[in-house]
């Protein structure tokens, strides 16, 4: 049928050199991509007791939060942070209506609530 070649030490050495070259190029490429992405990345930290909004993706909003409208909100509720779990996860105090939703979320899914008294509207009573 055919002859089988035995691998000699020079072919094994050549393969190992090729693998080392590929690894070095891959690491250089990863480092270059990381240097491009790091300046754009921001690390968000919250403390216990802060109030946050929860970012909702369109499909998850329909399934979990019962939001099914044409102009769907991007954020849901105003929730208090109960505790920090690990470096980037937080446990939220959810409303009883959201009993089917897990209460631990990644920091990228949260948006900090900044209290501002200017957004509160005062109204005057009208006498008819």
Coordinates of N, CA, C and O in Angstrom, one line a residue, residues 62-106:
X62 N -39.2 40.8 27.3 CA -40.5 40.2 27.0 C -40.8 39.0 27.8 O -41.9 38.8 28.4
X63 N -39.8 38.1 28.0 CA -40.0 36.9 28.7 C -40.1 37.1 30.2 O -40.9 36.5 30.9
X64 N -39.1 37.8 30.8 CA -39.0 37.9 32.2 C -39.7 39.0 32.9 O -40.3 38.9 34.0
X65 N -39.7 40.2 32.3 CA -40.2 41.4 32.9 C -41.6 41.8 32.3 O -42.1 42.8 32.7
X66 N -42.2 41.0 31.4 CA -43.5 41.2 30.9 C -43.6 42.6 30.2 O -44.6 43.2 30.3
X67 N -42.5 43.0 29.6 CA -42.5 44.3 28.9 C -42.6 44.0 27.4 O -41.7 43.5 26.8
X68 N -43.8 44.2 26.9 CA -44.0 43.9 25.5 C -44.7 45.1 24.8 O -45.9 45.1 24.6
X69 N -43.9 46.1 24.5 CA -44.5 47.3 23.8 C -43.5 47.7 22.7 O -42.4 47.3 22.7
X70 N -44.0 48.6 21.9 CA -43.2 49.0 20.8 C -42.1 49.9 21.3 O -40.9 49.7 20.8
X71 N -42.3 50.8 22.2 CA -41.3 51.6 22.7 C -40.9 51.0 24.1 O -41.3 51.5 25.2
X72 N -40.1 50.0 24.1 CA -39.8 49.3 25.3 C -38.7 50.1 26.1 O -37.8 50.6 25.5
X73 N -38.8 50.1 27.4 CA -37.8 50.8 28.2 C -36.5 50.0 28.2 O -36.6 48.8 28.2
X74 N -35.4 50.7 28.3 CA -34.1 49.9 28.3 C -33.8 49.5 29.8 O -32.9 48.7 30.0
X75 N -34.4 50.2 30.7 CA -34.0 50.0 32.1 C -35.3 49.6 32.9 O -36.4 50.1 32.5
X76 N -35.2 48.8 33.9 CA -36.3 48.4 34.7 C -36.1 48.8 36.1 O -35.0 48.6 36.7
X77 N -37.1 49.3 36.8 CA -37.1 49.5 38.2 C -36.1 50.4 38.8 O -35.2 50.9 38.1
X78 N -36.1 50.5 40.1 CA -35.1 51.1 40.9 C -34.9 50.1 42.1 O -35.8 50.0 42.9
X79 N -33.8 49.5 42.1 CA -33.5 48.4 43.1 C -32.4 48.8 44.0 O -31.4 49.4 43.5
X80 N -32.4 48.3 45.2 CA -31.3 48.6 46.2 C -30.4 47.4 46.1 O -30.8 46.2 46.0
X81 N -29.1 47.7 46.3 CA -28.1 46.6 46.3 C -28.0 46.1 47.8 O -27.8 46.9 48.7
X82 N -28.2 44.8 47.9 CA -28.2 44.2 49.2 C -26.7 43.8 49.6 O -26.3 44.0 50.8
X83 N -26.0 43.2 48.7 CA -24.7 42.7 49.0 C -23.8 42.6 47.7 O -24.4 42.5 46.6
X84 N -22.5 42.6 47.9 CA -21.6 42.4 46.8 C -21.2 40.9 46.8 O -20.7 40.4 47.9
X85 N -21.2 40.3 45.7 CA -20.8 38.9 45.6 C -19.6 38.8 44.7 O -19.8 39.1 43.5
X86 N -18.5 38.5 45.2 CA -17.3 38.4 44.3 C -16.9 39.8 43.9 O -17.1 40.8 44.7
X87 N -16.2 39.9 42.8 CA -15.7 41.2 42.4 C -16.7 42.0 41.5 O -16.7 43.2 41.5
X88 N -17.5 41.3 40.7 CA -18.4 42.0 39.8 C -19.8 41.6 39.8 O -20.6 42.0 39.0
X89 N -20.3 40.9 40.9 CA -21.7 40.5 41.0 C -22.3 41.2 42.2 O -21.6 41.4 43.2
X90 N -23.6 41.5 42.1 CA -24.3 42.2 43.1 C -25.7 41.5 43.3 O -26.3 41.1 42.4
X91 N -26.1 41.4 44.6 CA -27.5 40.9 44.9 C -28.4 42.1 45.1 O -28.1 43.0 45.8
X92 N -29.5 42.1 44.4 CA -30.5 43.2 44.4 C -31.7 42.8 45.2 O -32.1 41.6 45.3
X93 N -32.4 43.8 45.8 CA -33.7 43.6 46.4 C -34.7 43.8 45.4 O -35.1 44.9 45.0
X94 N -35.2 42.7 44.8 CA -36.2 42.7 43.8 C -37.6 42.8 44.4 O -37.9 42.4 45.5
X95 N -38.6 43.3 43.6 CA -40.0 43.3 44.0 C -40.6 41.9 44.0 O -40.1 41.0 43.3
X96 N -41.6 41.7 44.8 CA -42.2 40.4 44.8 C -42.8 40.0 43.5 O -43.0 38.8 43.2
X97 N -43.2 40.9 42.6 CA -43.7 40.6 41.3 C -42.7 39.9 40.4 O -43.0 39.2 39.5
X98 N -41.4 40.1 40.7 CA -40.3 39.5 39.9 C -39.8 38.2 40.6 O -38.6 38.0 40.6
X99 N -40.6 37.4 41.1 CA -40.2 36.2 41.9 C -39.5 35.2 41.0 O -38.7 34.4 41.4
X100 N -39.7 35.2 39.7 CA -39.1 34.3 38.8 C -37.7 34.7 38.3 O -37.0 34.0 37.6
X101 N -37.3 35.9 38.6 CA -36.0 36.4 38.2 C -34.9 36.2 39.3 O -35.2 36.5 40.5
X102 N -33.8 35.7 38.9 CA -32.7 35.5 39.9 C -32.2 36.9 40.4 O -32.2 37.9 39.6
X103 N -31.9 37.0 41.6 CA -31.6 38.4 42.2 C -30.1 38.7 42.2 O -29.7 39.7 42.8
X104 N -29.2 38.0 41.5 CA -27.8 38.3 41.4 C -27.5 38.7 39.9 O -27.8 38.0 39.0
X105 N -26.9 39.9 39.8 CA -26.6 40.4 38.5 C -25.2 40.9 38.3 O -24.6 41.3 39.3
X106 N -24.6 40.8 37.1 CA -23.3 41.3 36.8 C -23.3 42.8 36.8 O -24.3 43.5 36.5

